[in-house]
PDB file of C-alpha atoms in Angstrom:
ATOM      1  CA  MET A 276      88.594-136.219-210.347  1.00 50.00           C
ATOM      2  CA  ALA A 277      88.586-138.272-207.146  1.00 53.00           C
ATOM      3  CA  ALA A 278      92.387-138.460-207.271  1.00 51.00           C
ATOM      4  CA  ALA A 279      92.644-134.663-207.456  1.00 51.00           C
ATOM      5  CA  GLN A 280      90.422-134.273-204.426  1.00 51.00           C
ATOM      6  CA  GLN A 281      92.577-136.641-202.380  1.00 49.00           C
ATOM      7  CA  GLN A 282      95.703-134.572-203.065  1.00 50.00           C
ATOM      8  CA  ILE A 283      94.346-131.670-201.016  1.00 47.00           C
ATOM      9  CA  PRO A 284      95.887-131.866-197.543  1.00 47.00           C
ATOM     10  CA  THR A 285      93.354-132.513-194.807  1.00 50.00           C
ATOM     11  CA  ASP A 286      95.800-131.985-191.974  1.00 48.00           C
ATOM     12  CA  PRO A 287      94.629-129.082-189.731  1.00 51.00           C
ATOM     13  CA  GLU A 288      98.246-127.905-189.494  1.00 49.00           C
ATOM     14  CA  TRP A 289      98.140-127.046-193.221  1.00 47.00           C
ATOM     15  CA  GLU A 290      96.884-123.507-193.572  1.00 51.00           C
ATOM     16  CA  GLY A 291      97.333-122.578-197.205  1.00 52.00           C
ATOM     17  CA  GLN A 292      95.740-119.425-198.605  1.00 54.00           C
ATOM     18  CA  ARG A 293      92.316-120.193-197.150  1.00 55.00           C
ATOM     19  CA  GLY A 294      93.713-120.567-193.645  1.00 60.00           C
ATOM     20  CA  VAL A 295      95.503-117.225-193.787  1.00 67.00           C
ATOM     21  CA  ARG A 296      92.316-115.568-195.008  1.00 71.00           C
ATOM     22  CA  ARG A 297      90.344-117.186-192.178  1.00 75.00           C
ATOM     23  CA  THR A 298      92.921-115.978-189.681  1.00 81.00           C
ATOM     24  CA  TRP A 299      92.562-112.370-190.806  1.00 87.00           C
ATOM     25  CA  GLN A 300      88.782-112.738-190.884  1.00 88.00           C
ATOM     26  CA  SER A 301      88.892-113.442-187.167  1.00 90.00           C
ATOM     27  CA  ILE A 302      91.358-110.646-186.309  1.00 93.00           C
ATOM     28  CA  ALA A 303      90.145-107.678-188.388  1.00 94.00           C
ATOM     29  CA  PRO A 304      86.655-107.491-186.810  1.00 95.00           C
ATOM     30  CA  ILE A 305      88.242-106.987-183.401  1.00 97.00           C
ATOM     31  CA  TRP A 306      90.233-104.075-184.764  1.00 97.00           C
ATOM     32  CA  LEU A 307      87.007-102.712-186.191  1.00 97.00           C
ATOM     33  CA  VAL A 308      85.370-102.978-182.743  1.00 97.00           C
ATOM     34  CA  ALA A 309      88.250-100.944-181.287  1.00 97.00           C
ATOM     35  CA  LEU A 310      88.011 -98.344-184.039  1.00 97.00           C
ATOM     36  CA  VAL A 311      84.244 -97.970-183.684  1.00 97.00           C
ATOM     37  CA  GLY A 312      84.595 -97.777-179.897  1.00 97.00           C
ATOM     38  CA  ALA A 313      87.237 -95.058-180.201  1.00 97.00           C
ATOM     39  CA  ILE A 314      85.082 -93.061-182.594  1.00 97.00           C
ATOM     40  CA  LEU A 315      82.029 -93.421-180.359  1.00 96.00           C
ATOM     41  CA  THR A 316      84.077 -92.368-177.351  1.00 95.00           C
ATOM     42  CA  GLY A 317      85.233 -89.264-179.180  1.00 93.00           C
ATOM     43  CA  VAL A 318      81.717 -88.386-180.298  1.00 94.00           C
ATOM     44  CA  VAL A 319      79.651 -89.295-177.234  1.00 94.00           C
ATOM     45  CA  ALA A 320      81.876 -88.988-174.161  1.00 90.00           C
ATOM     46  CA  PRO A 321      82.840 -85.645-172.683  1.00 88.00           C
ATOM     47  CA  PRO A 322      86.609 -85.032-172.766  1.00 84.00           C
ATOM     48  CA  GLU A 323      86.933 -85.677-169.026  1.00 83.00           C
ATOM     49  CA  LEU A 324      85.589 -89.218-169.485  1.00 87.00           C
ATOM     50  CA  ALA A 325      87.483 -90.122-172.654  1.00 89.00           C
ATOM     51  CA  LEU A 326      89.998 -92.321-170.840  1.00 90.00           C
ATOM     52  CA  GLY A 327      87.176 -94.297-169.256  1.00 92.00           C
ATOM     53  CA  GLY A 328      85.661 -94.824-172.689  1.00 94.00           C
ATOM     54  CA  VAL A 329      88.969 -96.056-174.042  1.00 95.00           C
ATOM     55  CA  SER A 330      89.310 -98.482-171.120  1.00 95.00           C
ATOM     56  CA  LEU A 331      85.800 -99.779-171.669  1.00 97.00           C
ATOM     57  CA  THR A 332      86.490-100.215-175.384  1.00 97.00           C
ATOM     58  CA  LEU A 333      89.642-102.225-174.633  1.00 97.00           C
ATOM     59  CA  ALA A 334      87.668-104.458-172.259  1.00 97.00           C
ATOM     60  CA  VAL A 335      84.981-105.050-174.897  1.00 97.00           C
ATOM     61  CA  SER A 336      87.665-105.746-177.521  1.00 97.00           C
ATOM     62  CA  THR A 337      89.292-108.310-175.230  1.00 97.00           C
ATOM     63  CA  ILE A 338      86.027-110.148-174.605  1.00 97.00           C
ATOM     64  CA  CYS A 339      85.169-110.060-178.312  1.00 96.00           C
ATOM     65  CA  ALA A 340      88.631-111.340-179.278  1.00 96.00           C
ATOM     66  CA  LEU A 341      88.355-114.305-176.943  1.00 96.00           C
ATOM     67  CA  ALA A 342      84.799-115.068-178.058  1.00 96.00           C
ATOM     68  CA  VAL A 343      85.605-114.877-181.763  1.00 94.00           C
ATOM     69  CA  GLN A 344      88.727-117.022-181.458  1.00 93.00           C
ATOM     70  CA  LEU A 345      86.911-119.630-179.394  1.00 93.00           C
ATOM     71  CA  ALA A 346      84.074-119.627-181.932  1.00 92.00           C
ATOM     72  CA  THR A 347      86.482-120.516-184.737  1.00 89.00           C
ATOM     73  CA  GLY A 348      87.022-123.900-183.131  1.00 88.00           C
ATOM     74  CA  ARG A 349      90.688-123.976-184.143  1.00 87.00           C
ATOM     75  CA  LYS A 350      93.203-124.532-181.402  1.00 87.00           C
ATOM     76  CA  GLU A 351      96.248-124.124-183.657  1.00 88.00           C
ATOM     77  CA  GLY A 352      97.484-120.548-183.387  1.00 89.00           C
ATOM     78  CA  PHE A 353      94.892-119.521-180.797  1.00 91.00           C
ATOM     79  CA  VAL A 354      97.351-117.491-178.734  1.00 93.00           C
ATOM     80  CA  SER A 355      98.813-115.827-181.819  1.00 93.00           C
ATOM     81  CA  ARG A 356      95.384-114.827-183.132  1.00 94.00           C
ATOM     82  CA  VAL A 357      94.255-113.450-179.758  1.00 95.00           C
ATOM     83  CA  THR A 358      97.552-111.586-179.382  1.00 95.00           C
ATOM     84  CA  ALA A 359      97.272-110.068-182.859  1.00 95.00           C
ATOM     85  CA  SER A 360      93.692-109.020-182.147  1.00 96.00           C
ATOM     86  CA  LEU A 361      94.543-107.374-178.837  1.00 96.00           C
ATOM     87  CA  VAL A 362      97.782-105.721-179.936  1.00 97.00           C
ATOM     88  CA  GLY A 363      95.998-104.176-182.915  1.00 97.00           C
ATOM     89  CA  SER A 364      93.195-102.971-180.651  1.00 97.00           C
ATOM     90  CA  ALA A 365      95.695-101.528-178.179  1.00 97.00           C
ATOM     91  CA  VAL A 366      97.522 -99.637-180.943  1.00 98.00           C
ATOM     92  CA  ILE A 367      94.256 -98.194-182.279  1.00 97.00           C
ATOM     93  CA  LEU A 368      93.172 -97.140-178.798  1.00 97.00           C
ATOM     94  CA  ALA A 369      96.594 -95.699-177.959  1.00 97.00           C
ATOM     95  CA  LEU A 370      96.394 -93.491-181.034  1.00 97.00           C
ATOM     96  CA  ALA A 371      92.861 -92.466-180.056  1.00 96.00           C
ATOM     97  CA  THR A 372      94.100 -91.618-176.561  1.00 94.00           C
ATOM     98  CA  VAL A 373      96.782 -89.339-177.998  1.00 93.00           C
ATOM     99  CA  VAL A 374      94.157 -87.585-180.121  1.00 92.00           C
ATOM    100  CA  PHE A 375      91.862 -87.203-177.098  1.00 91.00           C
ATOM    101  CA  ALA A 376      94.711 -85.841-174.976  1.00 89.00           C
ATOM    102  CA  PHE A 377      95.643 -83.227-177.585  1.00 88.00           C
ATOM    103  CA  ALA A 378      91.997 -82.236-178.037  1.00 86.00           C
ATOM    104  CA  ALA A 379      91.493 -81.945-174.287  1.00 84.00           C
ATOM    105  CA  SER A 380      94.662 -79.903-173.743  1.00 82.00           C
ATOM    106  CA  ALA A 381      93.692 -77.589-176.593  1.00 81.00           C
ATOM    107  CA  ASN A 382      90.445 -76.905-174.726  1.00 74.00           C
ATOM    108  CA  GLY A 383      92.232 -76.449-171.393  1.00 76.00           C
ATOM    109  CA  ILE A 384      90.904 -79.703-169.891  1.00 72.00           C
ATOM    110  CA  GLN A 385      93.186 -81.812-167.730  1.00 68.00           C
ATOM    111  CA  LEU A 386      92.604 -85.540-168.281  1.00 65.00           C
ATOM    112  CA  LEU A 387      94.663 -86.819-165.368  1.00 65.00           C
ATOM    113  CA  HIS A 388      94.029 -85.094-162.063  1.00 62.00           C
ATOM    114  CA  ARG A 389      96.801 -85.111-159.491  1.00 57.00           C
TER     115      ARG A 389
END
C-alpha cells in the first residue's frame, strides 16, 4: 500500500483530473457573480442606469476573480485562470448589455446620450 501511495505524482505541475476540477471550481463562481449581477441589474436598476450596473458588476467580478485566484495559493496558471474568469464574465455581461439595450429601445429609452 505504501508503494502505491508513492506512485502518485507530488509535483505541483501535475494537474490530473483533480487539478482540472479545482481550476473550474475557481472560475465558475466568478461567472456566477457576473450572472447574478446582470440579473440584479435588470431587476433593480432603471433602464437608464443599466450600463452603470453592468460596469459595476464587471468591477466586482474582477476583484472577486483576483481574490479567488490568490486564495487558491497556486501560482501555476494564475494568469490563465484570471483570464478565463474575466473573459467569461465579460461575455455574460456583454449579452446582458444587448438584452438591456433591446429592452430600453423597445420602451423608447436612449441608453447613450449624445
